[in-house]
Amino acid sequence: PKEVAYSGNLVAKRKNGVNEAMVDVTGSPFSGDQPFLVPISGDDFAVDMDTMYYSFTATSGSYTDEITRKIIVRDPYFYLKKSATLTANSTTDGMDLLINANVADDAVPADPSVIVSVSGASELQGGSAWLAESVDNIIEFVPSTVDLYKVNKSDDAIAAFEAGVLAGNETITAGPLDGEGVFIFKAVNGTDPGDTYYGMLKFGPSSTSSVTFEYRIGNMYAHLTVIQ
């Protein structure tokens, strides 16, 4: 167990391919304020080489600890998949998409964490208190397909959303009976670029009073510090 704060350096090395030689990561050895932020860039990968191997070594006196990791690049995707059930006119008629938690949309006092709620018509819409909290808060939906949902490529989904907006296909509600029951959504939860969350949702079995759906969300590493 750690007895005192670590005051040494961190040596970081990498190699792009199992048979390559290790080279220093730019900025290594790292020192000063912790945690050490080791840069990882897609530009470091050679053509047709999708795996990068990393070595991180810390030394304190006569003790040395080395951790190895590998990173495999792939097309951008939504990192997380969640599921939910919302029931109209109940304490589970709303939810915070970011932490996948049910919250009553008509709670007293009003709860601005309710990003989506279900209407009496079994359609998803923005939470009333969340929308009222700021003019910047908005959620919009563009109809999509099961195939695009399955392939889970966030760049393609975002491009399809923007194309849908240009075509005037965006709506402020989404229902299980609309099209294939699949939507791309854009939820803006503040003024910073990191406060914009794209995702996709696919409805499951639903009734006149409740809806079930699963959704993919989180296409930026920064989102993973917020989304649970």
Short mmCIF file of C-alpha atoms in Angstrom, two decimals:
data_model
loop_
_atom_site.label_atom_id
_atom_site.label_comp_id
_atom_site.label_asym_id
_atom_site.label_seq_id
_atom_site.Cartn_x
_atom_site.Cartn_y
_atom_site.Cartn_z
CA PRO A 1 0.00 0.00 0.00
CA LYS A 2 1.07 3.57 -0.65
CA GLU A 3 2.61 5.17 2.44
CA VAL A 4 3.41 8.64 1.08
CA ALA A 5 2.71 10.63 -2.05
CA TYR A 6 4.85 9.58 -5.00
CA SER A 7 7.44 12.22 -5.81
CA GLY A 8 9.38 10.55 -8.61
CA ASN A 9 9.06 10.50 -12.37
CA LEU A 10 7.03 8.32 -14.70
CA VAL A 11 8.83 6.83 -17.68
CA ALA A 12 6.43 6.09 -20.54
CA LYS A 13 7.39 4.13 -23.65
CA ARG A 14 5.42 2.81 -26.60
CA LYS A 15 5.72 0.62 -29.67
CA ASN A 16 3.33 0.31 -32.59
CA GLY A 17 3.38 -3.45 -33.11
CA VAL A 18 4.52 -6.39 -31.00
CA ASN A 19 7.79 -6.80 -32.92
CA GLU A 20 8.79 -3.12 -32.87
CA ALA A 21 11.26 -1.49 -30.48
CA MET A 22 10.03 0.59 -27.57
CA VAL A 23 10.50 4.37 -27.92
CA ASP A 24 9.92 7.18 -25.44
CA VAL A 25 6.49 8.79 -25.43
CA THR A 26 6.74 12.52 -26.16
CA GLY A 27 7.30 14.30 -22.84
CA SER A 28 8.69 11.27 -20.99
CA PRO A 29 9.82 11.14 -18.24
CA PHE A 30 6.81 12.87 -16.70
CA SER A 31 7.11 14.77 -13.42
CA GLY A 32 5.43 17.46 -11.37
CA ASP A 33 1.69 17.66 -10.83
CA GLN A 34 -0.18 14.36 -10.72
CA PRO A 35 -1.95 12.54 -12.19
CA PHE A 36 0.53 12.45 -15.05
CA LEU A 37 -1.21 13.02 -18.38
CA VAL A 38 0.41 10.83 -21.00
CA PRO A 39 -0.52 11.88 -24.57
CA ILE A 40 -2.04 9.19 -26.78
CA SER A 41 -2.64 10.23 -30.38
CA GLY A 42 -3.98 8.47 -33.43
CA ASP A 43 -1.16 10.15 -35.34
CA ASP A 44 1.27 7.81 -33.56
CA PHE A 45 -0.17 4.79 -35.37
CA ALA A 46 1.33 3.65 -38.66
CA VAL A 47 -0.88 2.64 -41.59
CA ASP A 48 -2.35 -0.86 -41.08
CA MET A 49 -0.98 -1.00 -37.51
CA ASP A 50 -3.94 -0.84 -35.14
CA THR A 51 -2.29 -1.83 -31.83
CA MET A 52 -0.04 0.31 -29.64
CA TYR A 53 1.80 -1.20 -26.67
CA TYR A 54 2.66 1.03 -23.71
CA SER A 55 5.00 0.62 -20.76
CA PHE A 56 4.72 2.85 -17.67
CA THR A 57 7.55 2.64 -15.11
CA ALA A 58 7.76 4.35 -11.71
CA THR A 59 10.77 4.10 -9.39
CA SER A 60 11.10 4.92 -5.70
CA GLY A 61 14.46 4.13 -4.12
CA SER A 62 15.25 0.50 -4.84
CA TYR A 63 11.67 -0.28 -5.86
CA THR A 64 10.48 -0.24 -9.46
CA ASP A 65 6.96 -0.87 -10.70
CA GLU A 66 6.11 -1.36 -14.37
CA ILE A 67 2.63 -1.55 -15.88
CA THR A 68 2.02 -2.51 -19.50
CA ARG A 69 -1.08 -1.81 -21.53
CA LYS A 70 -2.18 -2.03 -25.14
CA ILE A 71 -4.57 0.20 -27.03
CA ILE A 72 -6.36 -0.89 -30.17
CA VAL A 73 -7.76 1.79 -32.46
CA ARG A 74 -11.13 1.44 -34.12
CA ASP A 75 -13.72 3.66 -35.73
CA PRO A 76 -15.24 6.12 -33.22
CA TYR A 77 -18.22 4.63 -31.40
CA PHE A 78 -20.60 5.28 -28.51
CA TYR A 79 -18.85 3.86 -25.46
CA LEU A 80 -21.83 3.01 -23.26
CA LYS A 81 -25.12 1.19 -23.73
CA LYS A 82 -27.92 1.56 -21.18
CA SER A 83 -31.55 0.47 -20.88
CA ALA A 84 -34.56 2.12 -19.27
CA THR A 85 -38.29 1.90 -18.69
CA LEU A 86 -40.43 5.00 -18.18
CA THR A 87 -44.05 4.92 -17.05
CA ALA A 88 -46.31 7.92 -17.66
CA ASN A 89 -47.91 9.73 -14.72
CA SER A 90 -45.74 7.96 -12.14
CA THR A 91 -42.58 8.49 -10.11
CA THR A 92 -40.68 6.79 -12.94
CA ASP A 93 -41.90 9.02 -15.78
CA GLY A 94 -38.54 10.75 -16.22
CA MET A 95 -34.84 9.99 -16.14
CA ASP A 96 -31.39 11.49 -16.16
CA LEU A 97 -29.82 10.09 -19.33
CA LEU A 98 -26.32 10.76 -18.04
CA ILE A 99 -26.53 8.55 -14.96
CA ASN A 100 -29.33 6.23 -16.14
CA ALA A 101 -31.51 7.02 -13.12
CA ASN A 102 -35.30 7.33 -12.96
CA VAL A 103 -36.53 10.64 -11.57
CA ALA A 104 -40.11 11.89 -11.44
CA ASP A 105 -40.62 14.66 -14.00
CA ASP A 106 -43.31 16.29 -11.88
CA ALA A 107 -41.39 16.07 -8.60
CA VAL A 108 -41.87 18.86 -6.06
CA PRO A 109 -39.62 20.76 -6.02
CA ALA A 110 -38.97 20.34 -9.75
CA ASP A 111 -35.87 18.30 -10.56
CA PRO A 112 -33.81 19.78 -13.44
CA SER A 113 -31.83 16.55 -13.85
CA VAL A 114 -34.72 14.95 -15.77
CA ILE A 115 -33.35 15.16 -19.32
CA VAL A 116 -36.11 13.00 -20.83
CA SER A 117 -39.62 12.11 -19.73
CA VAL A 118 -42.47 10.08 -21.21
CA SER A 119 -45.72 11.75 -22.19
CA GLY A 120 -49.21 10.30 -21.86
CA ALA A 121 -48.91 9.44 -25.55
CA SER A 122 -45.91 7.18 -24.79
CA GLU A 123 -43.43 9.50 -26.46
CA LEU A 124 -40.08 10.65 -25.13
CA GLN A 125 -39.58 14.38 -24.73
CA GLY A 126 -37.37 16.79 -22.81
CA GLY A 127 -37.93 16.96 -19.06
CA SER A 128 -40.06 19.97 -18.14
CA ALA A 129 -37.84 21.36 -15.36
CA TRP A 130 -34.67 20.62 -17.34
CA LEU A 131 -35.96 22.55 -20.37
CA ALA A 132 -37.11 25.42 -18.16
CA GLU A 133 -33.79 25.65 -16.32
CA SER A 134 -31.91 27.12 -19.29
CA VAL A 135 -32.62 28.20 -22.85
CA ASP A 136 -29.47 26.26 -23.78
CA ASN A 137 -30.97 22.94 -22.66
CA ILE A 138 -32.52 21.08 -25.56
CA ILE A 139 -32.95 17.54 -26.82
CA GLU A 140 -33.81 16.71 -30.43
CA PHE A 141 -34.39 13.45 -32.26
CA VAL A 142 -33.88 12.34 -35.86
CA PRO A 143 -35.39 9.04 -37.07
CA SER A 144 -32.83 6.37 -37.90
CA THR A 145 -32.52 2.65 -38.64
CA VAL A 146 -31.85 -0.58 -36.77
CA ASP A 147 -28.81 -1.20 -38.98
CA LEU A 148 -27.18 2.10 -38.02
CA TYR A 149 -27.90 1.39 -34.36
CA LYS A 150 -26.30 -2.06 -34.57
CA VAL A 151 -23.12 -0.93 -36.33
CA ASN A 152 -22.49 1.66 -33.57
CA LYS A 153 -20.34 4.17 -35.45
CA SER A 154 -20.71 7.53 -33.74
CA ASP A 155 -19.32 9.60 -36.63
CA ASP A 156 -21.87 8.09 -39.01
CA ALA A 157 -24.67 8.66 -36.51
CA ILE A 158 -23.72 12.30 -35.95
CA ALA A 159 -23.47 12.90 -39.70
CA ALA A 160 -26.91 11.31 -40.16
CA PHE A 161 -28.31 13.53 -37.41
CA GLU A 162 -26.95 16.70 -39.03
CA ALA A 163 -28.27 15.58 -42.42
CA GLY A 164 -31.66 14.99 -40.83
CA VAL A 165 -31.64 18.49 -39.36
CA LEU A 166 -30.80 19.98 -42.76
CA ALA A 167 -33.70 18.02 -44.23
CA GLY A 168 -36.03 19.28 -41.51
CA ASN A 169 -36.56 15.83 -39.99
CA GLU A 170 -35.64 16.67 -36.40
CA THR A 171 -38.37 16.50 -33.75
CA ILE A 172 -38.62 17.22 -30.03
CA THR A 173 -40.38 13.90 -29.36
CA ALA A 174 -39.67 10.26 -30.22
CA GLY A 175 -42.04 7.31 -30.01
CA PRO A 176 -41.87 3.53 -30.46
CA LEU A 177 -44.36 3.62 -33.34
CA ASP A 178 -42.36 6.14 -35.38
CA GLY A 179 -40.50 4.52 -38.28
CA GLU A 180 -38.27 1.68 -37.11
CA GLY A 181 -38.45 2.86 -33.51
CA VAL A 182 -34.81 3.99 -33.69
CA PHE A 183 -33.58 7.56 -33.25
CA ILE A 184 -30.38 9.57 -33.11
CA PHE A 185 -30.56 12.20 -30.40
CA LYS A 186 -28.66 15.32 -29.47
CA ALA A 187 -28.92 16.55 -25.89
CA VAL A 188 -27.37 19.91 -25.02
CA ASN A 189 -26.88 20.23 -21.27
CA GLY A 190 -24.90 23.47 -21.06
CA THR A 191 -22.81 25.96 -23.01
CA ASP A 192 -19.46 24.13 -23.16
CA PRO A 193 -18.71 21.87 -26.17
CA GLY A 194 -18.38 18.92 -23.79
CA ASP A 195 -21.98 19.49 -22.64
CA THR A 196 -23.33 18.24 -25.97
CA TYR A 197 -24.20 14.55 -25.97
CA TYR A 198 -25.05 12.62 -29.10
CA GLY A 199 -26.47 9.12 -28.91
CA MET A 200 -28.84 6.59 -30.40
CA LEU A 201 -31.87 4.92 -28.86
CA LYS A 202 -33.92 1.91 -29.85
CA PHE A 203 -37.38 1.28 -28.45
CA GLY A 204 -38.37 -2.13 -27.14
CA PRO A 205 -41.80 -3.48 -26.14
CA SER A 206 -44.00 -0.58 -25.04
CA SER A 207 -47.60 0.02 -24.02
CA THR A 208 -50.00 2.94 -23.87
CA SER A 209 -48.61 3.96 -20.48
CA SER A 210 -44.93 2.98 -20.55
CA VAL A 211 -41.96 2.71 -22.89
CA THR A 212 -38.82 0.61 -22.75
CA PHE A 213 -35.70 1.46 -24.70
CA GLU A 214 -31.97 1.01 -24.80
CA TYR A 215 -29.60 3.77 -25.76
CA ARG A 216 -25.98 4.33 -26.70
CA ILE A 217 -24.23 7.46 -25.46
CA GLY A 218 -20.77 8.94 -24.93
CA ASN A 219 -18.57 9.51 -27.95
CA MET A 220 -15.89 11.59 -26.18
CA TYR A 221 -13.51 10.48 -23.43
CA ALA A 222 -14.49 13.58 -21.44
CA HIS A 223 -18.05 12.25 -21.32
CA LEU A 224 -16.90 9.23 -19.31
CA THR A 225 -16.21 11.47 -16.30
CA VAL A 226 -19.91 12.42 -16.29
CA ILE A 227 -21.86 9.49 -17.70
CA GLN A 228 -22.46 6.54 -15.38
#
